[in-house]
Coordinates of C-alpha atoms and ligand atoms in Angstrom, one line a residue:
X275 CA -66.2 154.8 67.1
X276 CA -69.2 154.3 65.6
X277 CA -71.2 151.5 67.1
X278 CA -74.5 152.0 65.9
X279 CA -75.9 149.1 63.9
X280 CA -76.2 150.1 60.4
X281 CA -79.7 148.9 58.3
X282 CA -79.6 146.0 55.8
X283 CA -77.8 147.4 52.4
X284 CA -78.4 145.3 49.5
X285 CA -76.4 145.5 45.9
X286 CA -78.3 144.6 43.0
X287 CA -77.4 144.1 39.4
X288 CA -74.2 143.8 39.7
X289 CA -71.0 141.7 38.6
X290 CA -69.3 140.5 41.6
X291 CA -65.9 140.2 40.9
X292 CA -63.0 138.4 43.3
X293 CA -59.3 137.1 43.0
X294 CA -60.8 133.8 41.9
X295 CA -63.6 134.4 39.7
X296 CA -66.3 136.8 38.8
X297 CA -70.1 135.9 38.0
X298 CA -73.2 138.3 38.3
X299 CA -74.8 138.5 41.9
X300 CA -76.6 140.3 44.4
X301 CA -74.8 140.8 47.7
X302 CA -76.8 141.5 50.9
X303 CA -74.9 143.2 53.8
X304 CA -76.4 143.6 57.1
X305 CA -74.2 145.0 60.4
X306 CA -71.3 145.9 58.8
X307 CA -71.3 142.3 56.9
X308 CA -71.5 140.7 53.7
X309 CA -74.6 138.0 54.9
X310 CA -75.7 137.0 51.3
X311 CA -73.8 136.9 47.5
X312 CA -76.4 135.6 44.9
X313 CA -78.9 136.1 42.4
X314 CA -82.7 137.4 42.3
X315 CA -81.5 138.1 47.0
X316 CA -85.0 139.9 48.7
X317 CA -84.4 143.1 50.3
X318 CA -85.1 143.0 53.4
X319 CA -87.6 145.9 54.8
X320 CA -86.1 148.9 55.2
X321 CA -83.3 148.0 53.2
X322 CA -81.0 150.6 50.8
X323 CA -80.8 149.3 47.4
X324 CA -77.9 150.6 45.1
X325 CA -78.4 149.5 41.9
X326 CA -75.1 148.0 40.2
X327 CA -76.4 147.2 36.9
X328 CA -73.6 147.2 34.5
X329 CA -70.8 147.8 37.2
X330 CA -68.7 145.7 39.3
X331 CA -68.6 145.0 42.7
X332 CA -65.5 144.8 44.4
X333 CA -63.8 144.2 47.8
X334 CA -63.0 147.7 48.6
X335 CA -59.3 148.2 48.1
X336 CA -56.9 147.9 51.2
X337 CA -53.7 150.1 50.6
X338 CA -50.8 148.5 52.3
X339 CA -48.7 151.1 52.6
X340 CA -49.6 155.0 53.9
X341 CA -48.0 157.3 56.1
X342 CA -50.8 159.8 57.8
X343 CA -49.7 162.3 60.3
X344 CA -45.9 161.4 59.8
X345 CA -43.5 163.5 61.5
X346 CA -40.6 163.2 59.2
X347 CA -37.8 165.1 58.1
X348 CA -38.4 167.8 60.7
X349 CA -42.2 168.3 59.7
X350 CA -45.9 166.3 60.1
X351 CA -47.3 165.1 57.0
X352 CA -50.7 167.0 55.7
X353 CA -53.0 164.5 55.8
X354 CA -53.9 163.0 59.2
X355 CA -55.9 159.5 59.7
X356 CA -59.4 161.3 59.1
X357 CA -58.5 163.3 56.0
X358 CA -56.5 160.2 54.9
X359 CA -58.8 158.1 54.9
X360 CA -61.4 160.2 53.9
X361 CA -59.4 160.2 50.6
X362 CA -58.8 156.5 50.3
X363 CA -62.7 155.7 50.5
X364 CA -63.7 158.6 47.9
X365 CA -61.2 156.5 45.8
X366 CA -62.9 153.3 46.4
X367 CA -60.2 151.8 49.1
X368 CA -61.6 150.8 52.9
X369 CA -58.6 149.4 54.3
X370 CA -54.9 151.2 54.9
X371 CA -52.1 149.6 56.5
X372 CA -49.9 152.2 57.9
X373 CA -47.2 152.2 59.9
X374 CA -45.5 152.8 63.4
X375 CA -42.3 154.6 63.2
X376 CA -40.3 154.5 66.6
X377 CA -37.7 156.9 67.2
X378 CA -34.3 155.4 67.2
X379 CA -34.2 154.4 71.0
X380 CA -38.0 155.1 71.4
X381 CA -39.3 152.0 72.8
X382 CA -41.5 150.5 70.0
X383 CA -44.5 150.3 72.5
X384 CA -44.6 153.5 73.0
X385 CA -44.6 154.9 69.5
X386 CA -47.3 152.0 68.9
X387 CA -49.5 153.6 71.4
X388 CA -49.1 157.1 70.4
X389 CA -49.8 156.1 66.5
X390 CA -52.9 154.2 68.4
X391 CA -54.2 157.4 69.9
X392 CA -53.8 159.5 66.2
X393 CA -55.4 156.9 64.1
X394 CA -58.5 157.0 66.3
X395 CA -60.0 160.0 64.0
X396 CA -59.9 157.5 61.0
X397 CA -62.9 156.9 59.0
X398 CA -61.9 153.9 57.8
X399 CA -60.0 150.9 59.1
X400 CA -56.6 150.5 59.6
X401 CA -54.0 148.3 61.0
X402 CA -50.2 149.1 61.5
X403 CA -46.8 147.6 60.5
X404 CA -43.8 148.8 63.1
X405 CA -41.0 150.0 62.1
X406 CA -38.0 148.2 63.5
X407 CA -35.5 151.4 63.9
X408 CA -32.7 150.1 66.2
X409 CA -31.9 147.1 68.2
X410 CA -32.1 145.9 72.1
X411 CA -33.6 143.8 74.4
X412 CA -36.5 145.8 75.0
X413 CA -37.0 145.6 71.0
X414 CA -37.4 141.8 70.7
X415 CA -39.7 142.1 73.8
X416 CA -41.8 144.6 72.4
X417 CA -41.7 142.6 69.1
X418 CA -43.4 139.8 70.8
X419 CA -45.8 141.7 73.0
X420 CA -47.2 143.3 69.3
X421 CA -47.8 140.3 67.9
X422 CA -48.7 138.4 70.5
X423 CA -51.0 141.0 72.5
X424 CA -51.8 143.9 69.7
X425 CA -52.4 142.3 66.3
X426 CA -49.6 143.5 64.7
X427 CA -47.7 140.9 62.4
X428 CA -45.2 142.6 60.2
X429 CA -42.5 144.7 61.2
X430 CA -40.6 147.2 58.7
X431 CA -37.2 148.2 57.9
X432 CA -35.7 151.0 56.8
X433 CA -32.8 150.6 54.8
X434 CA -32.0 154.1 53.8
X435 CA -32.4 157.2 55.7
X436 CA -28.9 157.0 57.6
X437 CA -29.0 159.5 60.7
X438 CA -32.4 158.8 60.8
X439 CA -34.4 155.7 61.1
X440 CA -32.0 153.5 59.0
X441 CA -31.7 150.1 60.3
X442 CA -27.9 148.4 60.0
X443 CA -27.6 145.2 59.4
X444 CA -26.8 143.9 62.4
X445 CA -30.6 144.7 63.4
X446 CA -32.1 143.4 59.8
X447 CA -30.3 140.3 61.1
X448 CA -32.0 140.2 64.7
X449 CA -35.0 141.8 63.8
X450 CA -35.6 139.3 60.9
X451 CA -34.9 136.1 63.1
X452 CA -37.2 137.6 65.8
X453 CA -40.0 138.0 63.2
X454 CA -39.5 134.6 61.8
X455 CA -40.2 133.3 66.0
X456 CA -43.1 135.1 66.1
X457 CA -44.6 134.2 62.7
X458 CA -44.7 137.7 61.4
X459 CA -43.3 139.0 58.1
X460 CA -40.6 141.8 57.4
X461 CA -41.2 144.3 54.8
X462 CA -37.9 146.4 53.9
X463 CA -38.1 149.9 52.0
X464 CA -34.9 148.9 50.1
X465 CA -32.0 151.4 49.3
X466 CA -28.5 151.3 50.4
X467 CA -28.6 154.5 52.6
X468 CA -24.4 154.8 52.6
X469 CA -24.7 154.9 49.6
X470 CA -27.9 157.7 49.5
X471 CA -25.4 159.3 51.7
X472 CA -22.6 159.8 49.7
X473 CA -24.2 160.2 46.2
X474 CA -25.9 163.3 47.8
X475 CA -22.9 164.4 49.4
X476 CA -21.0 164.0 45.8
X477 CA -24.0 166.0 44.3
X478 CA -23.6 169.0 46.3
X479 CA -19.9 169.0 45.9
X480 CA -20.7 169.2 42.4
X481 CA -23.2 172.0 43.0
X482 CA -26.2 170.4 42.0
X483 CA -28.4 171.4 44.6
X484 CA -32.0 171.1 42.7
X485 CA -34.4 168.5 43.2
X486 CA -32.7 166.9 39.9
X487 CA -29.9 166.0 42.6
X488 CA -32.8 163.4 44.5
X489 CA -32.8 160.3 41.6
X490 CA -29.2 160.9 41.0
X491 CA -28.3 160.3 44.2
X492 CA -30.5 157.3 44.4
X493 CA -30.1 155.4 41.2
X494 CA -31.5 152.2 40.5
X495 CA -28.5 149.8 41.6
X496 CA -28.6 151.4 45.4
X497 CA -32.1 150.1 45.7
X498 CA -31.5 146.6 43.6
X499 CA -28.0 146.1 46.1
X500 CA -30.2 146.9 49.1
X501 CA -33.1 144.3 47.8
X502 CA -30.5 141.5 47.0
X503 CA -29.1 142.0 50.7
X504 CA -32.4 141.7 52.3
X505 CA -33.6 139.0 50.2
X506 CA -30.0 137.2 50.8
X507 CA -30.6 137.7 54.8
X508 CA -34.0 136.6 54.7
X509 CA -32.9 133.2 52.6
X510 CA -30.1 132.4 54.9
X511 CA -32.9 132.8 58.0
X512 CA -35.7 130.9 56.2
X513 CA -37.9 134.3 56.4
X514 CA -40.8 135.2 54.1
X515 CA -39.8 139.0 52.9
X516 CA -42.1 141.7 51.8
X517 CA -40.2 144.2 49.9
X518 CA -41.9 147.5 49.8
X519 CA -42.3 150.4 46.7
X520 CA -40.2 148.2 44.3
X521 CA -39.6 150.6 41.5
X522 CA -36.9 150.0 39.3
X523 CA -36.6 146.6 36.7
X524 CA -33.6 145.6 38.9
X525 CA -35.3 145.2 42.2
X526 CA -38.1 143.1 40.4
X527 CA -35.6 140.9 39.0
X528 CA -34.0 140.1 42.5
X529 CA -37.4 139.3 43.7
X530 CA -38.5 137.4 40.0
X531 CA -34.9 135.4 40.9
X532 CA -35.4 134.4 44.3
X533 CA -38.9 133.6 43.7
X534 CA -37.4 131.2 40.9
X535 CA -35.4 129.5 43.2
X536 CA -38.7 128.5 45.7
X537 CA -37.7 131.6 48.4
X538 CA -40.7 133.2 49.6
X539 CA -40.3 136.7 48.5
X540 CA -43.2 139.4 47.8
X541 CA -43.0 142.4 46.6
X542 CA -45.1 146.1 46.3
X543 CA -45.4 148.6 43.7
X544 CA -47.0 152.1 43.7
X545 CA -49.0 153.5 41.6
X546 CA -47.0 156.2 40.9
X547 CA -44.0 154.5 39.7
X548 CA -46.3 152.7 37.4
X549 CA -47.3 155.6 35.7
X550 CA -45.0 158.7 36.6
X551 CA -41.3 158.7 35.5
X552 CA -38.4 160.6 36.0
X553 CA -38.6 163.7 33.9
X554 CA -40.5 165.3 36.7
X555 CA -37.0 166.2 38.5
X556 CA -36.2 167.8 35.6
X557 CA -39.0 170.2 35.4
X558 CA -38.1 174.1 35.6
X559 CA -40.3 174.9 38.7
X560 CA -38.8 174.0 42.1
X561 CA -42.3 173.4 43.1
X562 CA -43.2 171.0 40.6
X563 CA -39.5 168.3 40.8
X564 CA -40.1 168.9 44.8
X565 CA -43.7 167.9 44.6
X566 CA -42.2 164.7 43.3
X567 CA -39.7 164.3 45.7
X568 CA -40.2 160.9 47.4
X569 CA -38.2 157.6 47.5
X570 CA -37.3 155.8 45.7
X571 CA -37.5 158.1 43.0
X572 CA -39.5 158.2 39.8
X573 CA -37.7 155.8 37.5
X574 CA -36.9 156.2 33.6
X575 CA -39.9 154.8 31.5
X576 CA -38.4 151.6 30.7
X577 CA -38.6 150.8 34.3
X578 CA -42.6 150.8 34.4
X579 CA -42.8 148.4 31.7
X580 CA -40.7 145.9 33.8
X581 CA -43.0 146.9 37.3
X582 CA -46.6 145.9 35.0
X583 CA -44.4 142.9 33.8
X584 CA -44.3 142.0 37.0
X585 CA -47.3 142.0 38.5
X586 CA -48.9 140.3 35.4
X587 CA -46.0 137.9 36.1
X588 CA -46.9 137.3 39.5
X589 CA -43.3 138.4 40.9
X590 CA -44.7 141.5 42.3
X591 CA -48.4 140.9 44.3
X592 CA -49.8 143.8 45.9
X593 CA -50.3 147.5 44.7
X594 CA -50.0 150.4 47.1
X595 CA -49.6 154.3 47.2
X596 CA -46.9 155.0 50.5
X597 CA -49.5 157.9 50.8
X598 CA -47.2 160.5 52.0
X599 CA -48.0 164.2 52.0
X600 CA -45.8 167.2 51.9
X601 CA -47.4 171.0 50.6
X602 CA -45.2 173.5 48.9
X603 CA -44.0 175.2 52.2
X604 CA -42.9 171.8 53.5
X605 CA -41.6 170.9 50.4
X606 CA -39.4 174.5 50.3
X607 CA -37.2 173.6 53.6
X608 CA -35.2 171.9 50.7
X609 CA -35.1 174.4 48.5
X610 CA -31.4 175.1 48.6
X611 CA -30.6 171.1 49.4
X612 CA -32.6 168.8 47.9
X613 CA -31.4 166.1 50.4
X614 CA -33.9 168.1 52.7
X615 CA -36.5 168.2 50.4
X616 CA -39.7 166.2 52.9
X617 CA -39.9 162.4 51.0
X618 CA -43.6 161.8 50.1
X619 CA -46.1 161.9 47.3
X620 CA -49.7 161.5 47.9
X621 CA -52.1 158.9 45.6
X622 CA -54.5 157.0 47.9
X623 CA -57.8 158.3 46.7
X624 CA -56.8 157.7 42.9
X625 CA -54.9 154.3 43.3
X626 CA -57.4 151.9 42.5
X627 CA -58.4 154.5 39.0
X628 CA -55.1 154.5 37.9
X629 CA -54.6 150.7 38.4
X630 CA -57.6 150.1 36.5
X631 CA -57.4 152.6 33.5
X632 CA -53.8 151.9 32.9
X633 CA -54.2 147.8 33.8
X634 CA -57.8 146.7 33.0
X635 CA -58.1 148.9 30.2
X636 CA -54.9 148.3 28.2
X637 CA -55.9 144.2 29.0
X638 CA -52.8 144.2 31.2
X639 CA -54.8 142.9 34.0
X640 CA -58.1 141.4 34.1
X641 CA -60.4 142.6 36.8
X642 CA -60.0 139.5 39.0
X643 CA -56.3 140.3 38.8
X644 CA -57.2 144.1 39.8
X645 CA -58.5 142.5 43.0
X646 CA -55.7 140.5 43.2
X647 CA -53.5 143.2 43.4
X648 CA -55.4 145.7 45.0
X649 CA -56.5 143.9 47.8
X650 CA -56.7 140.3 47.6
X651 CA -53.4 139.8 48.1
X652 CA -52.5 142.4 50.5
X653 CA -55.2 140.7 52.4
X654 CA -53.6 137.1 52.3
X655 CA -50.0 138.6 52.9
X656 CA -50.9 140.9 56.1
X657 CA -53.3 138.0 57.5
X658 CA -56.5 140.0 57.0
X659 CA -58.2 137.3 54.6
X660 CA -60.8 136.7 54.3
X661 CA -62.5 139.4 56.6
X662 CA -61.0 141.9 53.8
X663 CA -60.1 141.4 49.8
X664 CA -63.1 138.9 49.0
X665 CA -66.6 139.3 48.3
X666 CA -68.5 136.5 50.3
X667 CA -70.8 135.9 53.1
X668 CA -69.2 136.6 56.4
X669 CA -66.7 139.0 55.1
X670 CA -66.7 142.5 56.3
X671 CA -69.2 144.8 54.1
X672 CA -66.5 147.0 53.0
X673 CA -66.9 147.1 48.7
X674 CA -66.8 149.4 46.2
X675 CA -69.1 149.5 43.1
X676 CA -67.1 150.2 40.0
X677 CA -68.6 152.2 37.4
X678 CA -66.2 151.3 33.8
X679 CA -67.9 153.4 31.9
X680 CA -67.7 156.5 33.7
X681 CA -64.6 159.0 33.5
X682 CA -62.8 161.0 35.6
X683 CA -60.2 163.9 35.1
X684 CA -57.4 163.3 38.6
X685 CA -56.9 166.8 39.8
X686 CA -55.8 168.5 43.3
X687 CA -58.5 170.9 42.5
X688 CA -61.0 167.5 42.7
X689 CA -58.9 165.4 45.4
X690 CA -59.9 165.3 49.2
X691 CA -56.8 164.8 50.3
X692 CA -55.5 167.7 51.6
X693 CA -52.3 167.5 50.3
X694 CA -51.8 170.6 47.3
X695 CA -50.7 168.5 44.6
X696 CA -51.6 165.8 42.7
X697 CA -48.8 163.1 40.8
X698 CA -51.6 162.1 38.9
X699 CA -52.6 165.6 37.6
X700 CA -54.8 165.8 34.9
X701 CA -54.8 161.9 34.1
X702 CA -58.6 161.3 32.3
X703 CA -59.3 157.5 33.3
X704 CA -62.0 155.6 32.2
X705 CA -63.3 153.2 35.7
X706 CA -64.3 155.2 38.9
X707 CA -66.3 153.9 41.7
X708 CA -69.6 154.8 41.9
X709 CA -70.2 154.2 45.3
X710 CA -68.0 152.7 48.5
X711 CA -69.4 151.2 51.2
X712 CA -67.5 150.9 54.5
X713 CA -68.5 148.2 57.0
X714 CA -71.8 148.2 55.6
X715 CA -72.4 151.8 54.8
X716 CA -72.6 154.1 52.0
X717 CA -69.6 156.3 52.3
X718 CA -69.5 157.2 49.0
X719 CA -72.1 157.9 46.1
X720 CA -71.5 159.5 42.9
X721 CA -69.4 162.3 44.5
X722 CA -70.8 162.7 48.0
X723 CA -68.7 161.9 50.6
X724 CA -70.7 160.6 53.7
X725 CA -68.0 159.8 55.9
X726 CA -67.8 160.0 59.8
X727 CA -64.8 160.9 62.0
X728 CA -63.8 158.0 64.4
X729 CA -65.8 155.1 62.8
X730 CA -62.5 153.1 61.5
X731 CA -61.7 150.5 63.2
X732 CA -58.0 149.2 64.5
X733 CA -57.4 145.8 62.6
X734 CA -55.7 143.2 64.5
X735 CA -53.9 140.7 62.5
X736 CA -53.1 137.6 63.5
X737 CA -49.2 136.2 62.9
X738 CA -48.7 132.9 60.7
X739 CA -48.2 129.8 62.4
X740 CA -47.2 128.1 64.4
X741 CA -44.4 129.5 64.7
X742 CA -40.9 128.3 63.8
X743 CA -37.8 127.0 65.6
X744 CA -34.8 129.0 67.1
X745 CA -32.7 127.4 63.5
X746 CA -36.6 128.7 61.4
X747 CA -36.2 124.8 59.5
X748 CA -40.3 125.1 60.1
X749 CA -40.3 128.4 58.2
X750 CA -42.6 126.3 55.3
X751 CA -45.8 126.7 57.9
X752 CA -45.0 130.3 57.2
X753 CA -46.5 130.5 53.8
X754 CA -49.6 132.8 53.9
X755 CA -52.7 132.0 51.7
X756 CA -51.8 131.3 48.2
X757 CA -51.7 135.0 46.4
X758 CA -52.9 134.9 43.3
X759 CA -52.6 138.1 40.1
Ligands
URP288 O1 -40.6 159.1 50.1 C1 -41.2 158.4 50.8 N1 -41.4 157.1 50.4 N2 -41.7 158.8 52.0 C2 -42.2 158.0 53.0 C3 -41.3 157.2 53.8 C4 -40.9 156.0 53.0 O2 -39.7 155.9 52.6 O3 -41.7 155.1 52.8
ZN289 ZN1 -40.0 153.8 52.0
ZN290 ZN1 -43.4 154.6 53.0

């Protein structure tokens, strides 16, 4: 950990750009804070001065959803929390969320404290949702010591992965309730693993084997009746929900309905399924359809128009990568079963790019609605606002300076992720950051990665409260901060 006070930094010239509004200011930052936003601001002596003129200055994006140094589906991701990270800020993002998976049985403090110890190499912060994976005593315990003791106030659901980490619903019922006691929100990855299960099963008895076999086997209407179920538990318990990597037109309609009917409902979307569809299974090399291999899958086109429809709608709030990354070997223990195939694409150094060529450039989005949905939001759902996703004195200094102008060709031969494959592949976008500055620092200038092992910090979060009754007929004081698009 990095404790050394860091010299005043001071951004000038720039267009400061938040959820709300934008408007041209300097913005002073001094120990790892913002101290000043405003024009003609002094620099004090001994001050670094990046010049913004003609780019935007951002809250650096938090990514709500990445798995570094996952063991899953008998192997360890490639990227750990330093190279990770390291990724996510040459991309312009300083926050992940990622998350602690327990072992079915595991007690969840224990996982928590071992996915403590690994994130400590991260360069920039982090906090972590915990995965809810079975059911017990000791589970509503540990529930409450997280939130109560260790900052931690979302928990996460599994609904697929059966034999694995897939929650029934006798413990989406429990784990819900408990959540809604302690104030904290459940997220679900939503897909109907019996029915993952059988559709791969059926695909194999049919002799497709191939990575074409992964989106067959999980079509559209398993994650949509998985999403309906969870939203239809979380309405009967007066929950908020967080749905997770919503990436079909169905699932954003379940949310779009609830939402319609006054239920607190939020829901994620990845890059990826934004912007990559589902002729990648189909491609000749094994390589290539396994590179793609995560879930849910890559959907038909028409599906991305309804995910952008969304977030311009306000249905769907926050934008995220599920950072997740397998190399060709890893990716080969499927080869001859592509239910084996590891689950994971990678995407957190070129999220924030993508979102902004594909939605600021086409006039989908307008920048403040980039930082609504790039970190804003994410900020206000998780409880991190407004420490993180606003530009303002007394928030942390973490920012990135946007260049619009400038132009950038995604590669894996260009990424620092160490993953060996890129979704995004040879993708020219027009926005880049120039520079990222983490807790006060320059991280990142035109290319030069400056980053230092160990100096992210863990990020408590506070629950919502107060908390609710045993019935949840308080679960209105649950509302976080008004998210915005
Ligand atoms: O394929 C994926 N998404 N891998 C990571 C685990 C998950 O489902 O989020
Ligand atoms: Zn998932
Ligand atoms: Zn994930």
């Amino acid at each position: 950990m990095n404790t050394a006070q860091t010299s005043a930094l001071l951004i000038r010239g720039g267009t400061v750009v938040n959820a709300d509004r934008s408007f041209r200011a300097d913005v002073l930052c001094q120990d790892g804070q913002i101290v000043a936003v405003g024009e003609g601001l002094q620099a004090p002596a001994g001050a670094t001065v990046v010049d913004a003129g003609g780019q935007y200055v951002m809250p650096g994006g938090i990514d709500p959803h990445t798995h570094m140094q996952l063991p899953f589906m008998g192997t360890v991701t490639r990227d750990d929390f330093f190279s990770g990270t390291a990724a996510a800020l040459a991309g312009g993002t300083t926050s992940i969320i990622d998350f602690v998976i327990p072992d079915p049985q595991q007690p969840l403090l224990d996982a928590y404290k071992t996915w403590r110890g690994w994130a400590e190499k991260s360069c920039a912060d982090y906090g972590f949702h915990v995965a809810i994976t079975w059911w017990g005593d000791s589970v509503h315990a540990d529930m409450g010591t997280l939130v109560r003791e260790e900052g931690v106030n979302s928990f996460k659901h599994f609904m697929a992965y059966k034999n694995a980490i897939m929650c029934d619903d006798e413990t989406l019922v429990n784990s819900f309730r408990r959540a809604l006691e302690l104030g904290a929100m459940p997220t679900v990855h939503a897909e109907n693993g019996e029915l993952v299960f059988l559709l791969q099963q059926e695909m194999k008895n049919q002799g497709i084997t191939g990575p074409e076999g992964h989106p067959l086997s999980r079509p559209p209407a398993v994650e949509a009746e998985a999403a309906q179920r969870a939203i239809a538990i979380a309405d009967v318990l007066n929950v908020p929900i967080y749905v997770v990597h919503v990436s079909c037109a169905e699932s954003a309609e379940a949310i779009a309905r609830a939402r319609a009917k006054g239920q607190r409902v939020y829901g994620e979307v990845l890059a990826g399924h934004l912007v990559v569809d589902d002729s990648v299974y189909r491609h000749p090399s094994y390589e290539v359809a396994a590179a793609h291999v995560m879930s849910p899958p890559f959907r038909e086109k028409s599906h991305q128009q309804a995910l952008w429809r969304g977030l311009q709608a306000g249905h769907l709030h926050t934008t995220a990568t599920d950072h997740c990354t397998f190399c060709a070997e890893q990716k080969a223990i499927g080869k001859a079963d592509f239910s084996k195939i590891p689950n994971g694409t990678g995407g957190v150094e070129e999220r924030l790019a993508v979102l902004w060529d594909e939605g600021v450039n086409s006039g989908r989005l307008t920048p403040s609605e980039f930082v609504a949905v790039t970190s804003a939001n994410a900020a206000k759902l998780f409880n991190l606002y407004p420490r993180k996703g606003c530009v303002a004195a007394g928030a942390d200094a973490d920012l990135v300076v946007w260049d619009p102008s400038a132009t950038k060709t995604l590669s894996v031969k260009t990424q620092h992720s160490l993953g060996d494959y890129n979704i995004f592949e040879g993708k020219t976008v027009t926005g880049v950051p120039s520079h990222t500055i983490s807790q006060g620092r320059l991280v990142y200038v035109q290319g030069d990665l400056r980053v230092e092992r160990g100096s992210g910090r863990y990020l408590k979060r506070p629950p919502f409260g107060p908390t609710f009754d045993a019935l949840g007929r308080k679960a209105a004081l649950a509302k976080p901060t008004a998210v915005t698009r």
